[in-house]
Short mmCIF file of N, CA and C in Angstrom, two decimals:
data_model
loop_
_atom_site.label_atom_id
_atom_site.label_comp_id
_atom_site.label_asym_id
_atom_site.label_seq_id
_atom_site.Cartn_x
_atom_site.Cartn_y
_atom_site.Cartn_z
N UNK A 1 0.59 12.32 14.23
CA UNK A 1 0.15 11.54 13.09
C UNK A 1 1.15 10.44 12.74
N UNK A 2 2.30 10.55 12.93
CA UNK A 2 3.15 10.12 12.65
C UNK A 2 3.37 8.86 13.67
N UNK A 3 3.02 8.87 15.01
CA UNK A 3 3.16 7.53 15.68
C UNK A 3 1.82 7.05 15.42
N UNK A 4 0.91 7.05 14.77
CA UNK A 4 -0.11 6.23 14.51
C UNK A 4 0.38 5.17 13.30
N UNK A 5 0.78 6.01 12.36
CA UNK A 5 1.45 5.42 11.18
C UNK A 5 1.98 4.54 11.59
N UNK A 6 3.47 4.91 12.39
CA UNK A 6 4.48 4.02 13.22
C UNK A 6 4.06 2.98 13.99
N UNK A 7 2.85 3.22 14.79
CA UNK A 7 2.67 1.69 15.37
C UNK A 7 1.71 0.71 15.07
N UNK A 8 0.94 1.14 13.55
CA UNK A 8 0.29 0.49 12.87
C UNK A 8 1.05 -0.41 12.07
N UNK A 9 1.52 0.28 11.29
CA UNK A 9 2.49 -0.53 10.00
C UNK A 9 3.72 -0.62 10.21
N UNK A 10 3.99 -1.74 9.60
CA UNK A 10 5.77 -1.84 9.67
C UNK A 10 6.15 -1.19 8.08
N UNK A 11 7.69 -1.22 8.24
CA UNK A 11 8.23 -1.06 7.48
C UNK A 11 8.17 -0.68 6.03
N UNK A 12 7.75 -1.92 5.58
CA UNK A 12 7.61 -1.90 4.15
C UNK A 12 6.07 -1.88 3.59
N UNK A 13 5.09 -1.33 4.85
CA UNK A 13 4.05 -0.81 4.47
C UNK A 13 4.25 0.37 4.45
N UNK A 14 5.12 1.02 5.49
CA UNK A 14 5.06 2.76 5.18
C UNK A 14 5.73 2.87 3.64
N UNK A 15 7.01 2.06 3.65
CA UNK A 15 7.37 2.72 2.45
C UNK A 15 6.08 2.66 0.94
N UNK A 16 5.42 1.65 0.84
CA UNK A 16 4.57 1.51 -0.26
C UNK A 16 3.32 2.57 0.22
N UNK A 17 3.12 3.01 1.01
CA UNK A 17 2.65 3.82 1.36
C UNK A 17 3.06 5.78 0.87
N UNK A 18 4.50 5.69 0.93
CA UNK A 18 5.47 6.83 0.62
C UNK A 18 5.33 6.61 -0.80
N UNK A 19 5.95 5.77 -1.45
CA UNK A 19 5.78 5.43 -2.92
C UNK A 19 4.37 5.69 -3.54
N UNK A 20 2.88 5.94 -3.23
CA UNK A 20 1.98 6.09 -3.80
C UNK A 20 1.69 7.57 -3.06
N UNK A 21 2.28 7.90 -2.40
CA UNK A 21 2.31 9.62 -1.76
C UNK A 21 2.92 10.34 -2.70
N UNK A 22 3.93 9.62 -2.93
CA UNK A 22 5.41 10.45 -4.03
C UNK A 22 4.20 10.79 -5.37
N UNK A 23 3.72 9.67 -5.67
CA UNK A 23 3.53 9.99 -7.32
C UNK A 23 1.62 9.27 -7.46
N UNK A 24 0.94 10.05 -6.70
CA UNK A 24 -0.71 10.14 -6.92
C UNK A 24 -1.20 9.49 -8.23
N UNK A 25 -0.19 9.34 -8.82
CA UNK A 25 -0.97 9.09 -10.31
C UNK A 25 -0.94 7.18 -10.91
N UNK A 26 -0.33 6.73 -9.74
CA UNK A 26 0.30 5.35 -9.76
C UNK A 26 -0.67 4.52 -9.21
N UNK A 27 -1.05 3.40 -10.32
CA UNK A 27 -2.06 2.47 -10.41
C UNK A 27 -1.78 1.35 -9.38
N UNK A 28 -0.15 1.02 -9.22
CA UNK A 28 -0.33 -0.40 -8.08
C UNK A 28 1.54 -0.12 -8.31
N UNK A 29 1.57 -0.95 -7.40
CA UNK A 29 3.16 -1.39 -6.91
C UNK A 29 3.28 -3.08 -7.24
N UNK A 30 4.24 -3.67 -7.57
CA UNK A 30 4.72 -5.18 -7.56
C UNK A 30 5.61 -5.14 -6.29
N UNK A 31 5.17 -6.44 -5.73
CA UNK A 31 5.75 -6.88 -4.35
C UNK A 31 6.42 -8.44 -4.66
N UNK A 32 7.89 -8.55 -4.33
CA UNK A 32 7.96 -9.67 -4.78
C UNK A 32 7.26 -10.81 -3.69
N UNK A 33 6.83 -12.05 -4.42
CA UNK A 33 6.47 -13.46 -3.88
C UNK A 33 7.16 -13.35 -2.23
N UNK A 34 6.02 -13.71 -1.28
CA UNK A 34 6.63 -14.17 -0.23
C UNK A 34 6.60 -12.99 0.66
N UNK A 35 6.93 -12.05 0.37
CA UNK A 35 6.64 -10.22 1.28
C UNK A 35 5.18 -9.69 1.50
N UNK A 36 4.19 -10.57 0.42
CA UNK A 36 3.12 -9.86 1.01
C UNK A 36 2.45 -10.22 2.52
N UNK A 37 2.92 -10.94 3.44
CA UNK A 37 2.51 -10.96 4.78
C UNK A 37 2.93 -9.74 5.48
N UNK A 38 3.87 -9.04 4.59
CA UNK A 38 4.40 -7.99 5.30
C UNK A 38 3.26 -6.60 5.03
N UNK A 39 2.58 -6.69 4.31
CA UNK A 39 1.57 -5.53 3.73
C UNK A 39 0.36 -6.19 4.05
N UNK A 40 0.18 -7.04 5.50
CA UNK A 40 -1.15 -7.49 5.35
C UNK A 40 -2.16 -6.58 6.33
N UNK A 41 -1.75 -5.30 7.29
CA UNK A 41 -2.02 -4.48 7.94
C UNK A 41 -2.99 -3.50 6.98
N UNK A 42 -1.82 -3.30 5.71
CA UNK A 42 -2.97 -1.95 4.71
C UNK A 42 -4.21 -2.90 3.97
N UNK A 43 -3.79 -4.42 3.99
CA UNK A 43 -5.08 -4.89 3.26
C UNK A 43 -6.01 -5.23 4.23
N UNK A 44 -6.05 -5.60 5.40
CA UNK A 44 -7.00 -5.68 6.57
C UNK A 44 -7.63 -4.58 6.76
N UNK A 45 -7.05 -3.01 6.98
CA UNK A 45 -7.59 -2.24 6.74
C UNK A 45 -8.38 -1.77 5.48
N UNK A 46 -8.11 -2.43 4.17
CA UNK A 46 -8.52 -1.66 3.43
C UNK A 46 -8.01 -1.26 2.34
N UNK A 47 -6.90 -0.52 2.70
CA UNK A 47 -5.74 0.79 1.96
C UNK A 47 -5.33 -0.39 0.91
N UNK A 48 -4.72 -1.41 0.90
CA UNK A 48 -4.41 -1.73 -0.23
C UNK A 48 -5.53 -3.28 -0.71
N UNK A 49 -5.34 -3.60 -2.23
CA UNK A 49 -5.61 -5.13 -2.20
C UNK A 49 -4.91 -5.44 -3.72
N UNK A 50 -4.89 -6.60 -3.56
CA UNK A 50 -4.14 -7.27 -4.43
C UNK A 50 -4.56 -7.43 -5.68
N UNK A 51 -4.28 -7.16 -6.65
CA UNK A 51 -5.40 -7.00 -7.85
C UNK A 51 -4.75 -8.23 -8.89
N UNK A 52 -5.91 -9.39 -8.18
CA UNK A 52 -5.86 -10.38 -9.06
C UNK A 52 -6.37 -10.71 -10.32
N UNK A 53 -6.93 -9.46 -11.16
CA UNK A 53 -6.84 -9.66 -12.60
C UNK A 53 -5.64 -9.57 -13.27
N UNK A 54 -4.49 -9.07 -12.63
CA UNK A 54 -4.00 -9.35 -13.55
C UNK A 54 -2.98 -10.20 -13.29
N UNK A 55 -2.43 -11.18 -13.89
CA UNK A 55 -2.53 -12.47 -14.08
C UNK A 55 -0.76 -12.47 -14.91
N UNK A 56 0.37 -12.50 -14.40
CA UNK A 56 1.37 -12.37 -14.70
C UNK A 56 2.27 -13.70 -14.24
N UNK A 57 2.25 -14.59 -15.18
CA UNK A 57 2.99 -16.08 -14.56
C UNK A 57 4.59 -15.89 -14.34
N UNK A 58 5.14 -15.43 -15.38
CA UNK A 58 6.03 -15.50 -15.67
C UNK A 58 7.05 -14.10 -14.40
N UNK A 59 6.35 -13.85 -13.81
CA UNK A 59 6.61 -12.50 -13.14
C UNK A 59 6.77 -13.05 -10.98
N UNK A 60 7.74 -12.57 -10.68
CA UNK A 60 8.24 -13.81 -9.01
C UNK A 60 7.23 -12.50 -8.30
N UNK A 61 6.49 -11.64 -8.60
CA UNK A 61 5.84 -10.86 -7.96
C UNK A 61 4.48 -10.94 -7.68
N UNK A 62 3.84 -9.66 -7.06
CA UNK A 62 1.84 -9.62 -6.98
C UNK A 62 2.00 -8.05 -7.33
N UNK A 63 0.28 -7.70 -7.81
CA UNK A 63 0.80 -6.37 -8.02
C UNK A 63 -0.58 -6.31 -6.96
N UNK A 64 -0.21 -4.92 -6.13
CA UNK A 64 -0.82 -4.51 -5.34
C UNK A 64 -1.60 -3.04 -5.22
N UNK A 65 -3.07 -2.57 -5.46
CA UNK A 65 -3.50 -1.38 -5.69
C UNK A 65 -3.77 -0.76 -4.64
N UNK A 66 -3.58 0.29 -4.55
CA UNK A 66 -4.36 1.19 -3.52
C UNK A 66 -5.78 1.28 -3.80
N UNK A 67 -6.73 1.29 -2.96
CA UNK A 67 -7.86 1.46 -3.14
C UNK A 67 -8.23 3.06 -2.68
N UNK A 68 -9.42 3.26 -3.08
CA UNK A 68 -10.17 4.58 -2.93
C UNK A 68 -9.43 5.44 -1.32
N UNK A 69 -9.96 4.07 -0.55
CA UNK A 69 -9.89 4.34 1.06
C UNK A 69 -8.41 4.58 1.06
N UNK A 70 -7.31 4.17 0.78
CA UNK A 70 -6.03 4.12 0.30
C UNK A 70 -5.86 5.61 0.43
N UNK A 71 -6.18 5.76 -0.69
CA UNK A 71 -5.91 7.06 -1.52
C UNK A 71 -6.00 8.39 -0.45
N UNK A 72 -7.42 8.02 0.01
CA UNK A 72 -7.50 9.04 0.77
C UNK A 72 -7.10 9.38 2.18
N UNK A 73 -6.53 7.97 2.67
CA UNK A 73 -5.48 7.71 3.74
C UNK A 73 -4.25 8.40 3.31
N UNK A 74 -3.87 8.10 2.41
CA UNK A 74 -2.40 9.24 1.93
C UNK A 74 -2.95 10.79 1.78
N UNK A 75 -3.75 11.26 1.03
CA UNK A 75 -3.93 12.19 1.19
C UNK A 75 -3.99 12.85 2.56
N UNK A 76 -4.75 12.33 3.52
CA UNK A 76 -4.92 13.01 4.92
C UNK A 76 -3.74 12.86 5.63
N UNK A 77 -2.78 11.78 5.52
CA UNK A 77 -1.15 12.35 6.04
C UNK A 77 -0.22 12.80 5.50
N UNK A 78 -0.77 13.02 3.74
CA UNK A 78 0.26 14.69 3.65
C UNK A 78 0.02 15.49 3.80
N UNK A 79 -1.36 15.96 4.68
CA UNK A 79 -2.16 16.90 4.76
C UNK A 79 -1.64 17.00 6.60
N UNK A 80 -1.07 16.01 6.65
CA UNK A 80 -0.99 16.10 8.40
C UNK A 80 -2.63 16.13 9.36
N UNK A 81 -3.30 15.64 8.82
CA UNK A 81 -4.45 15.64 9.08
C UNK A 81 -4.74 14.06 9.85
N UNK A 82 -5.89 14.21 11.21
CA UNK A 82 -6.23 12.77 11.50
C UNK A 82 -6.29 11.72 11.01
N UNK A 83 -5.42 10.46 11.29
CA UNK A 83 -5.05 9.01 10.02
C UNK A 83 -6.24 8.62 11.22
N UNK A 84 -6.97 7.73 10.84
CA UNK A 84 -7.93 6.75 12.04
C UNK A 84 -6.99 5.30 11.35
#
């Protein structure tokens, strides 16, 4: 399960990935300006998108949600269970 993860996503998709594993109850992550090409694997798939309501000028970041499909992508690899 674990080299699927690995040769899908880089880096700083697993970790935002780990970060919404850690704590299930977490609405979105902020990514600063300029990094989100780096998370563009979980939004092609799906797992994440960018939730442009909300609307923060003053802020050098994006905030980014997990979606449903997300959710249940984390769930099935703490479950050690088939990631597709």
């Amino acid at each position: 399960m674990k080299t699927a993860l690995n040769s899908r996503y880089g880096d700083l998709e697993r970790r935002v990935l780990k970060f919404f594993a850690e704590d299930p109850n977490l609405e979105s992550v902020w990514i600063n300006k300029g990094f989100d090409i780096l998370l563009m694997y979980l939004v092609e798939d799906g797992l994440l998108i960018k939730d442009e309501g909300l609307k923060y000028y003053y802020a050098e970041g994006n905030p980014f949600q997990l979606t449903d499909k997300g959710r249940e992508f984390v769930k099935r690899w703490l479950n050690a269970e088939v990631l597709e």
